[in-house]
GROMACS .gro file of C-alpha atoms in nm:
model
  296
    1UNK     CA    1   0.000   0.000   0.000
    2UNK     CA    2   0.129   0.347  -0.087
    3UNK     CA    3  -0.002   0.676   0.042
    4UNK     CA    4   0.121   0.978  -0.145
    5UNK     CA    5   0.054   1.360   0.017
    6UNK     CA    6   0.190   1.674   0.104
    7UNK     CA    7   0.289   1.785   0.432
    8UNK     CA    8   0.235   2.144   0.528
    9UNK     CA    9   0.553   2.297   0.672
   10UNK     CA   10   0.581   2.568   0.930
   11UNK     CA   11   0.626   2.855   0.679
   12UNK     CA   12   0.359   2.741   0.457
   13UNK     CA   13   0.576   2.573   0.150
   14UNK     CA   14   0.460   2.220   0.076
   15UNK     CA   15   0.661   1.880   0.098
   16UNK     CA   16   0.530   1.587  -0.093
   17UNK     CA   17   0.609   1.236   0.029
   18UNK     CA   18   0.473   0.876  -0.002
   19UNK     CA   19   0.501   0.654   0.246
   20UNK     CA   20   0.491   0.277   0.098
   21UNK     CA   21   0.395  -0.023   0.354
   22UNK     CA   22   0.417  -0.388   0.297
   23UNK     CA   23   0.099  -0.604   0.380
   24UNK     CA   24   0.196  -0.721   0.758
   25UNK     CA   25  -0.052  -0.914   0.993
   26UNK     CA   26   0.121  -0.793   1.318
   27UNK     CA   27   0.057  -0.519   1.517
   28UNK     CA   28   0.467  -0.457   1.518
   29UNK     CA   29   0.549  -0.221   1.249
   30UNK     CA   30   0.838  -0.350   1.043
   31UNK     CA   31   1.132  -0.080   1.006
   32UNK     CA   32   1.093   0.218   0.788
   33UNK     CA   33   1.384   0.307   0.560
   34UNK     CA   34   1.366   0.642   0.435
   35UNK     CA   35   1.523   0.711   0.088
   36UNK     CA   36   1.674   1.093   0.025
   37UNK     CA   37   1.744   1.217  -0.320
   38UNK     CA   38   1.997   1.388  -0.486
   39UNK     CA   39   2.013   1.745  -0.674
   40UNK     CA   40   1.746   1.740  -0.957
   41UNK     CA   41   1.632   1.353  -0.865
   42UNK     CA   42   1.237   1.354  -0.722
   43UNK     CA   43   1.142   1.047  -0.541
   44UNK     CA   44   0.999   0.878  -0.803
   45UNK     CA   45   1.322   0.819  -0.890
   46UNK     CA   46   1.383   0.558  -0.622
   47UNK     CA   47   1.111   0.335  -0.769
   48UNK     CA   48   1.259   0.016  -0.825
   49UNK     CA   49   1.434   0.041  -0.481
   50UNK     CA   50   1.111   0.117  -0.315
   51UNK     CA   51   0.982  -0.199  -0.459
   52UNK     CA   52   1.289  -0.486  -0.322
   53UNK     CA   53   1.277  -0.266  -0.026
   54UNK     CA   54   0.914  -0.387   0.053
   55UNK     CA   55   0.970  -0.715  -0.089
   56UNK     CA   56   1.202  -0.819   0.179
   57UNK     CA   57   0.968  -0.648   0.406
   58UNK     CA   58   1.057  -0.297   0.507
   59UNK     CA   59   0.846  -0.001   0.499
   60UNK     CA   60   0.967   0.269   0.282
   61UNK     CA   61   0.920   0.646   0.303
   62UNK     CA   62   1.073   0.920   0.003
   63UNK     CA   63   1.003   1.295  -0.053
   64UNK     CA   64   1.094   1.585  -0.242
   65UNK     CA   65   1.408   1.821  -0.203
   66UNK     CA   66   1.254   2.168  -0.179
   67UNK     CA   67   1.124   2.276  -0.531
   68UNK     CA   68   1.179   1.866  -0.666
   69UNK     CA   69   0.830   1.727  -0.790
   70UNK     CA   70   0.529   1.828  -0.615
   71UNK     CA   71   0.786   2.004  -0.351
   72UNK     CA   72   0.732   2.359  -0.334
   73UNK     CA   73   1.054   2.643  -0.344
   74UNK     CA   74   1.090   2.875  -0.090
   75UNK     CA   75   1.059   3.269  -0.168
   76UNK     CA   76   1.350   3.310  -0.072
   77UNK     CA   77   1.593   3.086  -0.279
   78UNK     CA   78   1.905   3.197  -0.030
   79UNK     CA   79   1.710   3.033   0.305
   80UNK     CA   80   1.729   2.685   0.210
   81UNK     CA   81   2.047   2.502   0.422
   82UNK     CA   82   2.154   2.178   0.512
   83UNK     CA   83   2.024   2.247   0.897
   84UNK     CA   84   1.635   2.369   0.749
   85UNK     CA   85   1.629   2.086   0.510
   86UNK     CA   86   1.674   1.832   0.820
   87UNK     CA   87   1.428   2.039   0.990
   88UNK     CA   88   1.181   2.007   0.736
   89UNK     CA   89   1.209   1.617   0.726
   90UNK     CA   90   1.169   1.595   1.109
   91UNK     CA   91   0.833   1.805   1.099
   92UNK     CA   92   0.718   1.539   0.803
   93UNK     CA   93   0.836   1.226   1.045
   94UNK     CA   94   0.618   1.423   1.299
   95UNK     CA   95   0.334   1.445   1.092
   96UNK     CA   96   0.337   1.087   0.992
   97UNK     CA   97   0.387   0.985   1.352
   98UNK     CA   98   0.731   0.778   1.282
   99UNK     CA   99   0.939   0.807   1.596
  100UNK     CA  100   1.239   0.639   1.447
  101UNK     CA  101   1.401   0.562   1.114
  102UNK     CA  102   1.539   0.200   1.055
  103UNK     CA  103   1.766   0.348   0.798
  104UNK     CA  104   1.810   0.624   0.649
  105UNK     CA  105   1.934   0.579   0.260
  106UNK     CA  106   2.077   0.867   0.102
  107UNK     CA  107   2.251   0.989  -0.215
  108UNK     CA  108   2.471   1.251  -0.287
  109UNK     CA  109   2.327   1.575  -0.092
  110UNK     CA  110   2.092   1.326   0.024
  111UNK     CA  111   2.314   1.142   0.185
  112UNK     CA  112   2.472   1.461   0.362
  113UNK     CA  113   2.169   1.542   0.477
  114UNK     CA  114   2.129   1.211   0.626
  115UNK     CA  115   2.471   1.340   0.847
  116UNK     CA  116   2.300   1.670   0.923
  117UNK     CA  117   2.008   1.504   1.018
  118UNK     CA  118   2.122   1.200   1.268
  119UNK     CA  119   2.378   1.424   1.433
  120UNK     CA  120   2.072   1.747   1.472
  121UNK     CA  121   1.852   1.464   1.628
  122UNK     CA  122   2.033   1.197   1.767
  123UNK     CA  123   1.848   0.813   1.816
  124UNK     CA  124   1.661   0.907   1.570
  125UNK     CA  125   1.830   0.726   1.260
  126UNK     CA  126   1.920   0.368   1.335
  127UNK     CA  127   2.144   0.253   1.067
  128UNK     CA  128   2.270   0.566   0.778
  129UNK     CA  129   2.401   0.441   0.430
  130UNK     CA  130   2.607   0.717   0.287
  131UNK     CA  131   2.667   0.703  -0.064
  132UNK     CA  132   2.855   0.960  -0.346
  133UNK     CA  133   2.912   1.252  -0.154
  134UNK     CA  134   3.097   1.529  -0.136
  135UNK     CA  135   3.240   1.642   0.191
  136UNK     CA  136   3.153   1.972   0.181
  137UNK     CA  137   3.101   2.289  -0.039
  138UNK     CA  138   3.337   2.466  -0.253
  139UNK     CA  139   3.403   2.753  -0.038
  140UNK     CA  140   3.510   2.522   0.270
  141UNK     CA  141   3.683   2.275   0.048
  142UNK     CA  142   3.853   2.600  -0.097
  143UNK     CA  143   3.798   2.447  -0.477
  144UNK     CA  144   3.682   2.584  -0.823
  145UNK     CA  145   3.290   2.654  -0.733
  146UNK     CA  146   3.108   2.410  -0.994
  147UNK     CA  147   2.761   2.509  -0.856
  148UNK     CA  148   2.743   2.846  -0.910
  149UNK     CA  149   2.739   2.847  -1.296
  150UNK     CA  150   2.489   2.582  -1.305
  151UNK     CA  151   2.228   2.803  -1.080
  152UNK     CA  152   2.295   3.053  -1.307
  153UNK     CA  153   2.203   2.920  -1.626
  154UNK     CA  154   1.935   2.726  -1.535
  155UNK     CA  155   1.778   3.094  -1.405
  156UNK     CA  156   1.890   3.245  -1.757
  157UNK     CA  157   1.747   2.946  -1.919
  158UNK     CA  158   1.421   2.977  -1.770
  159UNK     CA  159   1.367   2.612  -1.750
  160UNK     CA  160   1.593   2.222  -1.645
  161UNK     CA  161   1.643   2.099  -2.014
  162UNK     CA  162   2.015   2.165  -2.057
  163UNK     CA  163   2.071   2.095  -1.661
  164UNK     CA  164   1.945   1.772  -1.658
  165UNK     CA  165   2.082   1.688  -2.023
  166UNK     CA  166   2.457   1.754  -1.844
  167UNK     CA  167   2.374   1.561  -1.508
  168UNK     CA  168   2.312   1.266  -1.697
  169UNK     CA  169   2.629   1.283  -1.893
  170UNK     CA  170   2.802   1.352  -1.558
  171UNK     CA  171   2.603   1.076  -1.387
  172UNK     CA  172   2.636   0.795  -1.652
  173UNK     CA  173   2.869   0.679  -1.860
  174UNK     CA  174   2.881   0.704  -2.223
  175UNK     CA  175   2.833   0.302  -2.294
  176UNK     CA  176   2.585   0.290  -2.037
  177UNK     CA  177   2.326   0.574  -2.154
  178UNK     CA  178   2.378   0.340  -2.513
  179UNK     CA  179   2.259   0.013  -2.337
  180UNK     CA  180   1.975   0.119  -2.138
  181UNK     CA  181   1.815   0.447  -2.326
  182UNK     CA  182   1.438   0.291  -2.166
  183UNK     CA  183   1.632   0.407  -1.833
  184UNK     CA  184   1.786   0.693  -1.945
  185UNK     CA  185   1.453   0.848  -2.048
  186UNK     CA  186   1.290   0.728  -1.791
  187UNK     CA  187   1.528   0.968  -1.582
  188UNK     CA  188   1.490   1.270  -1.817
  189UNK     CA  189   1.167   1.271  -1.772
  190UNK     CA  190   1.139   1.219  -1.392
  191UNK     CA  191   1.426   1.483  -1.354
  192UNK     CA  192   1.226   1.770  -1.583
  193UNK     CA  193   0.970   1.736  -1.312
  194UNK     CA  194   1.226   1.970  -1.128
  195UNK     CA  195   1.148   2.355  -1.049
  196UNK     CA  196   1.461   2.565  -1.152
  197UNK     CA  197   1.381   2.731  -0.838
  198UNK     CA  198   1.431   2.439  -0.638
  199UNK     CA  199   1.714   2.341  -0.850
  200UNK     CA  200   1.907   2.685  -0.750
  201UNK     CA  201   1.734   2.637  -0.349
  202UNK     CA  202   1.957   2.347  -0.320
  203UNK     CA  203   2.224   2.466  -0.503
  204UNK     CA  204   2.250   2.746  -0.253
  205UNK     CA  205   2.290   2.522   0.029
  206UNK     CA  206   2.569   2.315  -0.108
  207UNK     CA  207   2.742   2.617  -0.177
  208UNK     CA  208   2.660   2.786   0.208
  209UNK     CA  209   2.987   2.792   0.426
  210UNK     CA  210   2.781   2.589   0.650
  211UNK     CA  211   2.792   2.267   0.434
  212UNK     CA  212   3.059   2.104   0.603
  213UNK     CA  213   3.064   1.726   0.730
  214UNK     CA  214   3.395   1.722   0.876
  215UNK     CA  215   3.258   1.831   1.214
  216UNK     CA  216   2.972   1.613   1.195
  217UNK     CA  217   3.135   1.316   1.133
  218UNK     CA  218   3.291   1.233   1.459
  219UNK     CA  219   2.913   1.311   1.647
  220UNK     CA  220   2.805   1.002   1.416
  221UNK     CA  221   2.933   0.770   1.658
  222UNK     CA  222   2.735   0.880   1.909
  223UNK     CA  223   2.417   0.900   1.719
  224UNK     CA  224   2.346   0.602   1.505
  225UNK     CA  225   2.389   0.243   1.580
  226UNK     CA  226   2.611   0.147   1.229
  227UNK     CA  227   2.719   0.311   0.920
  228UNK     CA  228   2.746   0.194   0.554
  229UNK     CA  229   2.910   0.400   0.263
  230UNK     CA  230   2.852   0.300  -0.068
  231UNK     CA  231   3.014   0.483  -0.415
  232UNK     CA  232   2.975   0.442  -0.768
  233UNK     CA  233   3.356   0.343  -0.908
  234UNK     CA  234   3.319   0.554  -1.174
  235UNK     CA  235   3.204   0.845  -1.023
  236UNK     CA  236   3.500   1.069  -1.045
  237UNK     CA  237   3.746   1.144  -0.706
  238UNK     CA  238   3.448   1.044  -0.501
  239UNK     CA  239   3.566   0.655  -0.396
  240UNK     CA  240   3.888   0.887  -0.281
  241UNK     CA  241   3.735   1.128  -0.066
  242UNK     CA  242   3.463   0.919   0.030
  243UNK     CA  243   3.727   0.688   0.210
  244UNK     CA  244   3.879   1.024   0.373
  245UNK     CA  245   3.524   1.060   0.521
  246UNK     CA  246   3.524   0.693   0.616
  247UNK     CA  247   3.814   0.720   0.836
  248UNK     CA  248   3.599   1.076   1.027
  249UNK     CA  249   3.326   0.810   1.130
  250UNK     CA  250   3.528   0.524   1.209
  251UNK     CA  251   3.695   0.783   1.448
  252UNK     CA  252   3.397   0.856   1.622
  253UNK     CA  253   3.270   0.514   1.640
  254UNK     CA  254   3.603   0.449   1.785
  255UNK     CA  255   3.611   0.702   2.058
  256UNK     CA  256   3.260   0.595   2.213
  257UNK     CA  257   3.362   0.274   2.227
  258UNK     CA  258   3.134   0.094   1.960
  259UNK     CA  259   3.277  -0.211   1.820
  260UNK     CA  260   3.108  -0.075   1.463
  261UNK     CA  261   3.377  -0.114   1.144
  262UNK     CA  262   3.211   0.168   0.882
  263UNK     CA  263   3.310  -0.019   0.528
  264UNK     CA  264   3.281   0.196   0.213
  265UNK     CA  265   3.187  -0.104  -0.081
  266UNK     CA  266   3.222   0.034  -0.431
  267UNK     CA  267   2.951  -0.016  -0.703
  268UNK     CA  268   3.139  -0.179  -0.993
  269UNK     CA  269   3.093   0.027  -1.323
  270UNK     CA  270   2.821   0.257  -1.174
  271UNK     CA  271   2.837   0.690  -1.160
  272UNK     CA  272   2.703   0.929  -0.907
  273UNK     CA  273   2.329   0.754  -0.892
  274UNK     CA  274   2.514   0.397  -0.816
  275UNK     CA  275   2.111   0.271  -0.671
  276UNK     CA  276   2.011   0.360  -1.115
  277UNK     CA  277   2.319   0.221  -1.328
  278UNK     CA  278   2.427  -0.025  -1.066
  279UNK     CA  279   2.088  -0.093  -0.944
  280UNK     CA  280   2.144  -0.502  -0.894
  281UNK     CA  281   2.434  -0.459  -0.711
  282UNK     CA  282   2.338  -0.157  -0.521
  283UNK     CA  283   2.024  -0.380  -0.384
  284UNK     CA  284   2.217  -0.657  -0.333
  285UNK     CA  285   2.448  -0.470  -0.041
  286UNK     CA  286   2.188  -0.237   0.090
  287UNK     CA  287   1.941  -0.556   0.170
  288UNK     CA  288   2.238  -0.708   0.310
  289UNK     CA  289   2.340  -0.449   0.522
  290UNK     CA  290   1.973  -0.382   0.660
  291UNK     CA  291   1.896  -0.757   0.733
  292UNK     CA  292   2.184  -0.777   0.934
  293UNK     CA  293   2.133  -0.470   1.149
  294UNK     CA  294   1.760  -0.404   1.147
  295UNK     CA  295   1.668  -0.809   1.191
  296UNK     CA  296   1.902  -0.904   1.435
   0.00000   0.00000   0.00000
């Protein structure tokens, strides 16, 4: 059964969700794994996740980034941050009445906000799977800003065409946008859902000072129960500095004394959406990963 809404948030934009629950007898509700997007990617785009996901019998909740499918864009396209996007999924768990998170599954800024999130409200997250991020913006990293030019074309622009034509030459190799153009358009067409004001919202907080995970990566310890980092192999430097961030948990799993080892698995021939181009694989470690920490 799915249920698919929108959740009013305190300053009156709207958040669309849908909350997808297998068909269980019990009165125990099984755990709910919560799926978080990347730039330009609505929820729909975790589809054929959603659907092992329940299969091996896990609940499964996705939403929209600010201004991402039925998502609305704040006024102000400066507010949105890393801390107010965490803020906006903890009013939605509120709303839903979910108290805890068996997992939370994120990608790319997804996936940092998954660190913003379990650190800001600790207990909350159970088990966090961190896959193809960056560590932090451009300013902190002190590198060539790639997001600014983007945000500003898409405004000139007017519309996502020749955005989301680039991300999926960034996000997918050459050989396989040939083999699978069914997925590839499939994609497109979920990704042109996307407002260019939420496309620039987000933008703006990956390129805020205040996107760092260095500092947050120690607290992890001390708020989730286990860790699992995932990375597409051919998705640029990210398997490097991915394992640089790797070594920032296990730190802070280390000083609490939690016998947890974080392991960073690589997706074999996949890009920056490893759950889309490496999708059997992907599944295949996730499911793994959950059965042994959320069915133990």
């Amino acid at each position: 059964m799915s249920t698919q809404g929108s959740h009013k948030l305190s300053d009156g934009r709207l958040m669309s969700y849908a909350l997808s629950t297998t068909s269980h007898q019990t009165d125990i509700r099984p755990p709910v794994v919560l799926l978080s997007n990347s730039l330009s990617a609505p929820y729909r785009s975790w589809d054929r996740v959603t659907g092992v996901l329940l299969a091996e019998g896990f609940d499964v909740l996705r939403y929209d980034q600010p201004g991402h499918g039925d998502s609305s864009a704040p006024s102000d396209l400066d507010q949105t941050t890393f801390d107010s996007m965490a803020e906006d999924v903890c009013s939605l768990l509120q709303s839903l009445n979910i108290t805890k998170l068996g997992a939370w599954i994120g990608v790319s800024m997804g996936a940092a906000k998954g660190v913003f999130f379990s650190t800001k409200y600790p207990g909350l997250v159970e088990s966090l799977v961190i896959c193809d991020t960056i560590i932090s913006s451009p300013t902190v990293a002190g590198v060539t800003d790639v997001f600014g030019p983007r945000a500003s074309q898409a405004l000139a622009e007017g519309n996502m065409k020749s955005m989301v034509d680039a991300t999926l030459a960034r996000w997918f190799s050459a050989e396989w946008r040939t083999a699978n153009p069914v997925e590839v358009e499939s994609t497109r067409d979920i990704m042109m859902g996307t407002k260019v004001e939420g496309f620039v919202t987000c933008i703006r907080a990956l390129q805020s000072p205040g996107f760092d995970l260095t500092p947050l990566a120690g607290n992890l310890g001390s708020s989730v129960d286990n860790v699992l980092m995932l990375v597409g192999e051919l998705d640029a430097n990210l398997p490097q500095t991915m394992d640089v961030l790797r070594r920032q948990i296990q730190e802070g799993f280390d000083v609490v004394g939690k016998n947890v080892t974080v392991h960073l698995r690589v997706v074999k021939n996949a890009g920056h959406v490893c759950y889309v181009d490496g999708f059997e694989e992907f599944c295949h470690i996730v499911i793994g990963f959950l059965k042994s920490v959320l069915t133990e």
